[in-house]
Backbone atoms as SQL, in Angstrom:
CREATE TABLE atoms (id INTEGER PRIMARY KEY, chain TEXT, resi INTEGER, resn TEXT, atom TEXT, x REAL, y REAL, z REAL);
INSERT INTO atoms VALUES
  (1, 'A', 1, 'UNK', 'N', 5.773, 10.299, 8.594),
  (2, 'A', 1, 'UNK', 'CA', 6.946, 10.079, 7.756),
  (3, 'A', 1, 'UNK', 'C', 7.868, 9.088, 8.435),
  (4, 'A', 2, 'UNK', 'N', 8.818, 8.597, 7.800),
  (5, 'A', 2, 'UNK', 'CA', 9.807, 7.174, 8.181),
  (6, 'A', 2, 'UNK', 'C', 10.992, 8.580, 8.671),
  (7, 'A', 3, 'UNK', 'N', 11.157, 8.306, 9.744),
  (8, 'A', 3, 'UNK', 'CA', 12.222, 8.528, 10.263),
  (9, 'A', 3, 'UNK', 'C', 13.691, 7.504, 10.226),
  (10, 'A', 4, 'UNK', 'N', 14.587, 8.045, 10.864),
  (11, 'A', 4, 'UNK', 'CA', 16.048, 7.283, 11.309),
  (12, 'A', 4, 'UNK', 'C', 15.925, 6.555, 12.371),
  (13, 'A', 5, 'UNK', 'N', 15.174, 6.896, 13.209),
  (14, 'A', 5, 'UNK', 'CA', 15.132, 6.446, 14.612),
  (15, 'A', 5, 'UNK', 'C', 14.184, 5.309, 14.287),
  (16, 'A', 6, 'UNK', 'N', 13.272, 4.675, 13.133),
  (17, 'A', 6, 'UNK', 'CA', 12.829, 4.134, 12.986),
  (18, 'A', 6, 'UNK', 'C', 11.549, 4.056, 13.947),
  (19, 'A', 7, 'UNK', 'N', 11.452, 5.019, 13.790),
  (20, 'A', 7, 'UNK', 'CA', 9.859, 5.473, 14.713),
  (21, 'A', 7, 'UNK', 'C', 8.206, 4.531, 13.839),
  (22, 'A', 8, 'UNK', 'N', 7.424, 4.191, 14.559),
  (23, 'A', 8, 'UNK', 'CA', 6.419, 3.846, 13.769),
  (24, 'A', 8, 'UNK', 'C', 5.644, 4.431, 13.323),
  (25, 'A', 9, 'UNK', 'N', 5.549, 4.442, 11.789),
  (26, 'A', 9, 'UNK', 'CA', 5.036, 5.409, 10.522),
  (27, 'A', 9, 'UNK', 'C', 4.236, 4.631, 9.810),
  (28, 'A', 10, 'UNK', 'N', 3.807, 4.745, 9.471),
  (29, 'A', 10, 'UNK', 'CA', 3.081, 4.809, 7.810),
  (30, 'A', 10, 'UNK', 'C', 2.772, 5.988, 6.572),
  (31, 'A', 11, 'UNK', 'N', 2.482, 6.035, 5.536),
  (32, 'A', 11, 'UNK', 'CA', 1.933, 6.846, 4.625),
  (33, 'A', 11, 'UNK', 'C', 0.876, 6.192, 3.251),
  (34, 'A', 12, 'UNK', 'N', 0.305, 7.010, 3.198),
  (35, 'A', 12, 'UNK', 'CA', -0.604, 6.831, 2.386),
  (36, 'A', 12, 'UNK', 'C', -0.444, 7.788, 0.576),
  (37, 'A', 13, 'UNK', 'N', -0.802, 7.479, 0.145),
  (38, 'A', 13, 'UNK', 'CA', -0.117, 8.244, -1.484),
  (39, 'A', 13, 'UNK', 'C', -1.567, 7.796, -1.977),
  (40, 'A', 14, 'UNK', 'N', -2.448, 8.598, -2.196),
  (41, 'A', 14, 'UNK', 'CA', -3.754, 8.897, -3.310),
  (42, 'A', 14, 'UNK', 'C', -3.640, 9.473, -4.597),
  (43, 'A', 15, 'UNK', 'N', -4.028, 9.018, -5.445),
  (44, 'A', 15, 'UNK', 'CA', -4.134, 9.723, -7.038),
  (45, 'A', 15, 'UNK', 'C', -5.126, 9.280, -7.602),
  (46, 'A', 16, 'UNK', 'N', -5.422, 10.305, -8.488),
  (47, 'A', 16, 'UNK', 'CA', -6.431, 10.004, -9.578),
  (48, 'A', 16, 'UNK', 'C', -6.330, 8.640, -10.209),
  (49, 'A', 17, 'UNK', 'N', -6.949, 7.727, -10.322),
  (50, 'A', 17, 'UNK', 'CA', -6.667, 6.342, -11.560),
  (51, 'A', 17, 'UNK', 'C', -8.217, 6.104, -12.238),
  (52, 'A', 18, 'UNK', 'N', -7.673, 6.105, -13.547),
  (53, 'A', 18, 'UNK', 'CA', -9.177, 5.789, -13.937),
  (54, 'A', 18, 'UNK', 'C', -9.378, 4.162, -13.984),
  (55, 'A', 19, 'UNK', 'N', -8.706, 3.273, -14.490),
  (56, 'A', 19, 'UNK', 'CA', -8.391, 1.935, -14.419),
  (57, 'A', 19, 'UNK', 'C', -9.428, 1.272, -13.615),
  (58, 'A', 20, 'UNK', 'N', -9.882, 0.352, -13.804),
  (59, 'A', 20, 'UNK', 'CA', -10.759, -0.605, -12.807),
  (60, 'A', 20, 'UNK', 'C', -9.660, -1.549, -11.793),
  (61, 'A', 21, 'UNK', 'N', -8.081, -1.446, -12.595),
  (62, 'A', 21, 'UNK', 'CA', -6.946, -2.785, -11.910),
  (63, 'A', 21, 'UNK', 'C', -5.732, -1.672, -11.977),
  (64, 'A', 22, 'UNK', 'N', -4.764, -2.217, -11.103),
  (65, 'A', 22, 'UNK', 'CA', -3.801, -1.363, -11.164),
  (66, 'A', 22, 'UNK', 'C', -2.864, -2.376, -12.314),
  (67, 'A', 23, 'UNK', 'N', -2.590, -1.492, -13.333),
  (68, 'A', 23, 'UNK', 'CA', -1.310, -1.924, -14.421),
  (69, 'A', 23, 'UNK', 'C', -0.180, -2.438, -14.036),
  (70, 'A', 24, 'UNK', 'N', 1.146, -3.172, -14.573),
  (71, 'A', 24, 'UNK', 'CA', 2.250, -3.415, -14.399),
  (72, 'A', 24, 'UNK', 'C', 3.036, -2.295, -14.687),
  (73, 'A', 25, 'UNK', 'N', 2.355, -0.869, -15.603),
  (74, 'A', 25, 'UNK', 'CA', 3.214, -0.004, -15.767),
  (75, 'A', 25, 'UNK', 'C', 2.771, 0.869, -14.527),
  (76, 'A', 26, 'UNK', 'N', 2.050, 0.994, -14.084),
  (77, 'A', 26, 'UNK', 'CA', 1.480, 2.044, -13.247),
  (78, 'A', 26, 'UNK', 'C', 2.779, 1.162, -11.401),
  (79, 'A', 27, 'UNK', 'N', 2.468, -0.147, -11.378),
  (80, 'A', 27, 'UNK', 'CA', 2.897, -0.440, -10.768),
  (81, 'A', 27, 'UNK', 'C', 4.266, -0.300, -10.425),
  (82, 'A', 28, 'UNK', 'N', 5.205, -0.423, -11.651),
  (83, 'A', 28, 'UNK', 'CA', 6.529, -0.274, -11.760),
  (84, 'A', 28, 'UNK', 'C', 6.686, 1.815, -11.584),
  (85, 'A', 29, 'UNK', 'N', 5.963, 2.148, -12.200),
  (86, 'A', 29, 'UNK', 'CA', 6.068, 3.677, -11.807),
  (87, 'A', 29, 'UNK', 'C', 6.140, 4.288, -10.588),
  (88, 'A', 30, 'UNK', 'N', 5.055, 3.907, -9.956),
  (89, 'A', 30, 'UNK', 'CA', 5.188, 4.231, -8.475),
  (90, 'A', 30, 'UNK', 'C', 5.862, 3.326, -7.174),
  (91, 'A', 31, 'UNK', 'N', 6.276, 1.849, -7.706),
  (92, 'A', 31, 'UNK', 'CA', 7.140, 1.147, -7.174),
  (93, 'A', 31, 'UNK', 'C', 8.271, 0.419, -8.728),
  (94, 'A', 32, 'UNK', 'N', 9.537, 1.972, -8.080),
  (95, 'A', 32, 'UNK', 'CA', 10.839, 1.358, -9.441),
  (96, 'A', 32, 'UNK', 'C', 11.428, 0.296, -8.655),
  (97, 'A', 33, 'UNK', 'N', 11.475, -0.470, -7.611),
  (98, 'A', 33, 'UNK', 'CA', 12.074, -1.525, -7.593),
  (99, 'A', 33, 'UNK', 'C', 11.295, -2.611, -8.239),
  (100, 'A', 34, 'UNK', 'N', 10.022, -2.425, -8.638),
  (101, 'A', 34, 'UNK', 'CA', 9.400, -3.455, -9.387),
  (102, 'A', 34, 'UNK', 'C', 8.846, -5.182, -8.555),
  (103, 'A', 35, 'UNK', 'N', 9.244, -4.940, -6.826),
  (104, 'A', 35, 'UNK', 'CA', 9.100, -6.160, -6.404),
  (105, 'A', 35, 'UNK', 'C', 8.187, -6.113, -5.806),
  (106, 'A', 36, 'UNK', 'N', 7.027, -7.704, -6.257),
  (107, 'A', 36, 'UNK', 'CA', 6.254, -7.747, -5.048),
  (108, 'A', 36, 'UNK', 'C', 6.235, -8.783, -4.346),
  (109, 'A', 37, 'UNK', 'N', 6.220, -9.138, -3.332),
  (110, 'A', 37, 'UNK', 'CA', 6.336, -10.189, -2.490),
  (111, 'A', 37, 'UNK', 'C', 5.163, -10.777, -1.622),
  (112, 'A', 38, 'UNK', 'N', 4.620, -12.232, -1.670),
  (113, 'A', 38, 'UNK', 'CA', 3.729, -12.452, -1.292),
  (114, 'A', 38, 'UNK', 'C', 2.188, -11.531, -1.125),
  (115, 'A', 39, 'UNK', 'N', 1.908, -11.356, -2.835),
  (116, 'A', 39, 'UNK', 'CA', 0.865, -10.378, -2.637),
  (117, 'A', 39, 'UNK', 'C', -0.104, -11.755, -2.193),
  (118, 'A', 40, 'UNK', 'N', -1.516, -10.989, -1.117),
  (119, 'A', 40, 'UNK', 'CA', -2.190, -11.129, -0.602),
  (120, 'A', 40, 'UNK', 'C', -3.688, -10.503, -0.925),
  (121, 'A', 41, 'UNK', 'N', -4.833, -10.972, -1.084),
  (122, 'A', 41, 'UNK', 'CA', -5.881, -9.888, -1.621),
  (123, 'A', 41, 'UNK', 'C', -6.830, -10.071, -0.330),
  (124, 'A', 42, 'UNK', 'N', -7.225, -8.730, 0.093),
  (125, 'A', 42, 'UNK', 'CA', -7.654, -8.362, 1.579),
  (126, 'A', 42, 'UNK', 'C', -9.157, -7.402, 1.264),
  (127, 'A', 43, 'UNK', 'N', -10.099, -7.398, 2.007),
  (128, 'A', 43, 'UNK', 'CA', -11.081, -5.975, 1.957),
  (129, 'A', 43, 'UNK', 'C', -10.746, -5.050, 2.787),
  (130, 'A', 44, 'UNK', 'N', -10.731, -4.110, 2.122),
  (131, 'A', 44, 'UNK', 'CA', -10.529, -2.449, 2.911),
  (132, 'A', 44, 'UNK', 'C', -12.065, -1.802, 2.866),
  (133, 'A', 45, 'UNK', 'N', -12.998, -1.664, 4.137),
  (134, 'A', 45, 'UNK', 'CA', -14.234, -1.507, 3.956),
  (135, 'A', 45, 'UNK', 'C', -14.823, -1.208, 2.860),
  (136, 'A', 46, 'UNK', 'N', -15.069, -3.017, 2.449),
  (137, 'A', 46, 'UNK', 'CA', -15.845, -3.404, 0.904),
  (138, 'A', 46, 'UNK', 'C', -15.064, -3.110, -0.102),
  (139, 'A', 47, 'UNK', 'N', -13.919, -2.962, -0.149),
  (140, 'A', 47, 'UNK', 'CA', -13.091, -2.723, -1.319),
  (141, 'A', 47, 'UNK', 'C', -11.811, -3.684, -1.607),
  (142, 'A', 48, 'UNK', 'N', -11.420, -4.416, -2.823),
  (143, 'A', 48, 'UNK', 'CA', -10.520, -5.085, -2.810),
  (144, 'A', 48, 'UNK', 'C', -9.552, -4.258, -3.087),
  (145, 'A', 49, 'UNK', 'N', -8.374, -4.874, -2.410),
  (146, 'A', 49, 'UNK', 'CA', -7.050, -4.431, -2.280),
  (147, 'A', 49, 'UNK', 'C', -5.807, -5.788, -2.187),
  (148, 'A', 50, 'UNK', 'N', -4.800, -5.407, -2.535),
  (149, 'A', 50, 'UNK', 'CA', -3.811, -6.227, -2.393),
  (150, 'A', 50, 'UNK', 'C', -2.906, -5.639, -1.407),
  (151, 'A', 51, 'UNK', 'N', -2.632, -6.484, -0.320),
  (152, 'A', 51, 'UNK', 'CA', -1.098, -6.305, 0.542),
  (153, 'A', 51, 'UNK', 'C', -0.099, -7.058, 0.181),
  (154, 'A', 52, 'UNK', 'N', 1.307, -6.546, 0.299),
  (155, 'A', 52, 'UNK', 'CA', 2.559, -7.362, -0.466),
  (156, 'A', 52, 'UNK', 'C', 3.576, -6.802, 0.240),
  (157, 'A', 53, 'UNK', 'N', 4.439, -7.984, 0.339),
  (158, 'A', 53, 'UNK', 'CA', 6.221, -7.101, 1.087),
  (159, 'A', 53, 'UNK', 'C', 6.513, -6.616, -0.193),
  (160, 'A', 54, 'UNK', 'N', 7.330, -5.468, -0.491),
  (161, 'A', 54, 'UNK', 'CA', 8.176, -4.597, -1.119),
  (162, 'A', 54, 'UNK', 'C', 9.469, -4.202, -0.856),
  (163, 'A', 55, 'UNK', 'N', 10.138, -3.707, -1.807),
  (164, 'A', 55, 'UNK', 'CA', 11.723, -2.799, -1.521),
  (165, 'A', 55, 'UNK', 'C', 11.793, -1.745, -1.846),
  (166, 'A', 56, 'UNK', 'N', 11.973, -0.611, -1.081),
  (167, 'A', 56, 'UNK', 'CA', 11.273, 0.891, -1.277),
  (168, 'A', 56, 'UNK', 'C', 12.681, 1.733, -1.279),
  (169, 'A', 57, 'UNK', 'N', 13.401, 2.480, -2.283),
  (170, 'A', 57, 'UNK', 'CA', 14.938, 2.896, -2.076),
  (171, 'A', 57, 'UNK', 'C', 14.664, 3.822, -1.384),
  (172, 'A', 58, 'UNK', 'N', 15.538, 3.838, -0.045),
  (173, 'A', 58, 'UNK', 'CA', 15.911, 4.895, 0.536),
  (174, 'A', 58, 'UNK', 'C', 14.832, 4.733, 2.201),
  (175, 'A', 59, 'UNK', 'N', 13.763, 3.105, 2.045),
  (176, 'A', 59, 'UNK', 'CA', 13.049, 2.682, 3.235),
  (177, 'A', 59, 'UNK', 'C', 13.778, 1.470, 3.096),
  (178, 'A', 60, 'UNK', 'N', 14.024, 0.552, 2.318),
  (179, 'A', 60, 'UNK', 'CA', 14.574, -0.806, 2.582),
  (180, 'A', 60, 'UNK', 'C', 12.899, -1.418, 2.213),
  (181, 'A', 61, 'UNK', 'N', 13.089, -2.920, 3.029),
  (182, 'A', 61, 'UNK', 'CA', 11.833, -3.785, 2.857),
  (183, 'A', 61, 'UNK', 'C', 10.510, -3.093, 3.376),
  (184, 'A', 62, 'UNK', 'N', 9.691, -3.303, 2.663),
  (185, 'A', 62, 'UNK', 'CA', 8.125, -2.550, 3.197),
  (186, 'A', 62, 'UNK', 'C', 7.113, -3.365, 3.242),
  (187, 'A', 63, 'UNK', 'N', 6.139, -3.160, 4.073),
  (188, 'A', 63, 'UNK', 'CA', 4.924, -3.811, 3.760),
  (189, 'A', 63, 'UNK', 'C', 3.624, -2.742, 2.873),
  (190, 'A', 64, 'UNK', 'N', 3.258, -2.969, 1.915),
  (191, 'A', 64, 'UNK', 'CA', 2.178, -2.338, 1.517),
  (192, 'A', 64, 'UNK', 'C', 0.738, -2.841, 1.308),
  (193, 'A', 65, 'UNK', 'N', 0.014, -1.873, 0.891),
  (194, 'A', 65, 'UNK', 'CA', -1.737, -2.099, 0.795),
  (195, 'A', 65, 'UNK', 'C', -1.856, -0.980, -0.011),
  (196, 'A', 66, 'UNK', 'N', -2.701, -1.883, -1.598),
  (197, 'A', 66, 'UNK', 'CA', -2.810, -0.633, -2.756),
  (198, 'A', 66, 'UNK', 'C', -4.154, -1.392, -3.001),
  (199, 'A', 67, 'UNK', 'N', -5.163, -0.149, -3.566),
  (200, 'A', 67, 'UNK', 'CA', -6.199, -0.529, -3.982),
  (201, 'A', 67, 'UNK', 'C', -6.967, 0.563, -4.722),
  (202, 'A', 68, 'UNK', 'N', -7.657, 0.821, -5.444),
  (203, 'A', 68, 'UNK', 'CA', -8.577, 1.713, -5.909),
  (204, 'A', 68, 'UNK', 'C', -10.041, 1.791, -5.351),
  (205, 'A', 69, 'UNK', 'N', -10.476, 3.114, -5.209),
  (206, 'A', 69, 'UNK', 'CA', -11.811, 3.566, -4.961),
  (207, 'A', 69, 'UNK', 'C', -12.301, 4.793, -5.193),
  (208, 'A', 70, 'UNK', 'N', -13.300, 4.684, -6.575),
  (209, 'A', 70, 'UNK', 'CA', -13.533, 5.862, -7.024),
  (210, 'A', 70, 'UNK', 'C', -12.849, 6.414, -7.532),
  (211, 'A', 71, 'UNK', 'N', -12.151, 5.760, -8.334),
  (212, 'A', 71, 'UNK', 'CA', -11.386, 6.847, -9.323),
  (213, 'A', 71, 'UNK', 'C', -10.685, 6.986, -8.946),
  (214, 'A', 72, 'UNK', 'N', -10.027, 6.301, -7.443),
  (215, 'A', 72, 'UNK', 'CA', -8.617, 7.278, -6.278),
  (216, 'A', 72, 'UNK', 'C', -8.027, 5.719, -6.025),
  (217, 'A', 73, 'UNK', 'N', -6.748, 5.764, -6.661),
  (218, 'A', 73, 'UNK', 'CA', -5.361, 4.934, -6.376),
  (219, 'A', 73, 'UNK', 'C', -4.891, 4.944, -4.851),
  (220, 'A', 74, 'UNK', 'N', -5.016, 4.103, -3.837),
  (221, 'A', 74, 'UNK', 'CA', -4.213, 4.153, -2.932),
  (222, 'A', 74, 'UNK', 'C', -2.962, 3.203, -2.163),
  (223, 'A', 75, 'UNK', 'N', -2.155, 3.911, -1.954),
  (224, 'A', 75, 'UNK', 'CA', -0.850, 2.998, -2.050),
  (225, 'A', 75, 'UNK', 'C', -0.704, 3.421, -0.760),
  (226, 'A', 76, 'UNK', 'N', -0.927, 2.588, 0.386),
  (227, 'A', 76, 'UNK', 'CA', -0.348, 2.472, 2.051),
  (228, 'A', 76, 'UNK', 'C', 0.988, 1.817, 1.954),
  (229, 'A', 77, 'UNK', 'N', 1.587, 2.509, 2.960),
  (230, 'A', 77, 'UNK', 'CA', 3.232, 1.129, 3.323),
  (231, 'A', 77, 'UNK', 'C', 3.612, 2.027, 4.640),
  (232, 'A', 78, 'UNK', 'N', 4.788, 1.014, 4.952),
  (233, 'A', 78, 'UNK', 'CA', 5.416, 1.355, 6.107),
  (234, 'A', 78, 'UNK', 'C', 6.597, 0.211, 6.392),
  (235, 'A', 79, 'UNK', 'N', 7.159, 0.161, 6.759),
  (236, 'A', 79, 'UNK', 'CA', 8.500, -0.447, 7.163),
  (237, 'A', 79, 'UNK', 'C', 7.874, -1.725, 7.300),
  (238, 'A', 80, 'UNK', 'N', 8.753, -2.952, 7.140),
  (239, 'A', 80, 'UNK', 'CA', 8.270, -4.557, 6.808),
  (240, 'A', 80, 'UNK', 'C', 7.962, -4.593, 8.083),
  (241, 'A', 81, 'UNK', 'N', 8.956, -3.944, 9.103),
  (242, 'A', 81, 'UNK', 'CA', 8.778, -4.904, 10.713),
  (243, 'A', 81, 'UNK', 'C', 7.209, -3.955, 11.267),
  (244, 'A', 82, 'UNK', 'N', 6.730, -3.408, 10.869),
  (245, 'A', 82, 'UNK', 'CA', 5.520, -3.024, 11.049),
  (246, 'A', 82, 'UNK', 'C', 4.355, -3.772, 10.255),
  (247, 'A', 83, 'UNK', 'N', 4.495, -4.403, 10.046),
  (248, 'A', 83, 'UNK', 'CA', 3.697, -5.486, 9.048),
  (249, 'A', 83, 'UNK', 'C', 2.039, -5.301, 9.965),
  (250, 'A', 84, 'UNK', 'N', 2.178, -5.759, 11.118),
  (251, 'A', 84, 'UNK', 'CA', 0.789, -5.920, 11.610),
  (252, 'A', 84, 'UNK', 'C', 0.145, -4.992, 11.957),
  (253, 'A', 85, 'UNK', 'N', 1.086, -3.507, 12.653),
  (254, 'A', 85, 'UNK', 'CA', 0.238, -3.095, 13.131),
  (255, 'A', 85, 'UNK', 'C', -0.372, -2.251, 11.882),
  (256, 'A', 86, 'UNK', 'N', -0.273, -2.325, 10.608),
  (257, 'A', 86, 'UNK', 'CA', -0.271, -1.852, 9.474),
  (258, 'A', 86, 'UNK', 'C', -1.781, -2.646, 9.068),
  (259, 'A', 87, 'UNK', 'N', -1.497, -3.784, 8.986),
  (260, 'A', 87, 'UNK', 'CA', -2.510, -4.554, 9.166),
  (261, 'A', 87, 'UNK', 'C', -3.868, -3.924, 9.994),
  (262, 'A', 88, 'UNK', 'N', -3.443, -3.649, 11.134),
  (263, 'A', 88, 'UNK', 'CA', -4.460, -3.325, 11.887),
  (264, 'A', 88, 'UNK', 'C', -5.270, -2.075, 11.628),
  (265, 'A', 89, 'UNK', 'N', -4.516, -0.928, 11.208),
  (266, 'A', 89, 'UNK', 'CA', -4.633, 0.150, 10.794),
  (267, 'A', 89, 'UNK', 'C', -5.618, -0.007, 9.610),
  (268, 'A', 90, 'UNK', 'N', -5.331, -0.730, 8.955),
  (269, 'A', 90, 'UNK', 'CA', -6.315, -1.142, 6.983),
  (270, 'A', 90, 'UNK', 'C', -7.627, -1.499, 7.629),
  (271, 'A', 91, 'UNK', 'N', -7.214, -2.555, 8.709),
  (272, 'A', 91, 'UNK', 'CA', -8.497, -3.381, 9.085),
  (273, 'A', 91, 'UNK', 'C', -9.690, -2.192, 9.653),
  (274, 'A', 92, 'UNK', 'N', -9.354, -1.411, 10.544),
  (275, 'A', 92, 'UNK', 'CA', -10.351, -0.529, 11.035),
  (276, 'A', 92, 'UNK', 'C', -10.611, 0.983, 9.789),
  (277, 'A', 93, 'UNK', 'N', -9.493, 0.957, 8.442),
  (278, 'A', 93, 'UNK', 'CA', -10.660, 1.735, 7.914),
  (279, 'A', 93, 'UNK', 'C', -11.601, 2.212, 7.657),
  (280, 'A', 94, 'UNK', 'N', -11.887, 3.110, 7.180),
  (281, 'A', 94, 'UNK', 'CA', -13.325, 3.486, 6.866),
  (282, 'A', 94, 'UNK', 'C', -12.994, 4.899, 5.976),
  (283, 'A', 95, 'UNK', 'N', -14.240, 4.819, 4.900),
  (284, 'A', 95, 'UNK', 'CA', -14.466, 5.791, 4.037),
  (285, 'A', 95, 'UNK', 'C', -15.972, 6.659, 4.704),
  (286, 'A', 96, 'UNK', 'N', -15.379, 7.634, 4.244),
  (287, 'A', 96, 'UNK', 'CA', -16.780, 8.517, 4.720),
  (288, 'A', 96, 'UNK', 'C', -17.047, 9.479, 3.453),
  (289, 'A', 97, 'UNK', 'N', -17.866, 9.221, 3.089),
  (290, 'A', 97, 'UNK', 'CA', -18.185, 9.887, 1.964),
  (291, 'A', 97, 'UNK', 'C', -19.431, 11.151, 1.795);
């Protein structure tokens, strides 16, 4: 969880999506500031995903990584100034199924 002390966090948020793409309504739902900033399209082991700066109320600026697999919506973020090691974290994913 995002602390005060601004400790280094991340979170992850999974849901059901049946969708093959994530919507503009689905998007605005689970991000109400509605901003995305320099989206980026990345693989998350074999899976496309988009990373983008964001404005998250009550985190300020964020960096995120959303993508679908299997039916499962996933929305990563964490504070903007964590950008890389966030990065790094996506990069060594892995699904185990």
């Amino acid at each position: 969880t995002f602390g005060a002390g601004r400790e280094r966090s991340f979170q992850i948020f999974a849901t059901p999506y049946n969708e093959t793409q994530i919507t503009s309504e689905r998007f605005r739902k689970d991000n109400p500031s509605g901003y995305m900033y320099e989206p980026v399209d990345v693989i998350i082991d074999g899976v496309r995903a988009t990373i983008f700066f964001s404005v998250t109320p009550g985190l300020g600026d964020t960096r995120e990584v959303w993508f679908i697999r299997k039916g499962i919506l996933y929305e990563a973020n964490t504070r903007k100034e964590h950008d890389q090691w966030l990065g790094e974290i996506m990069q060594s994913f892995l699904f185990v199924d």
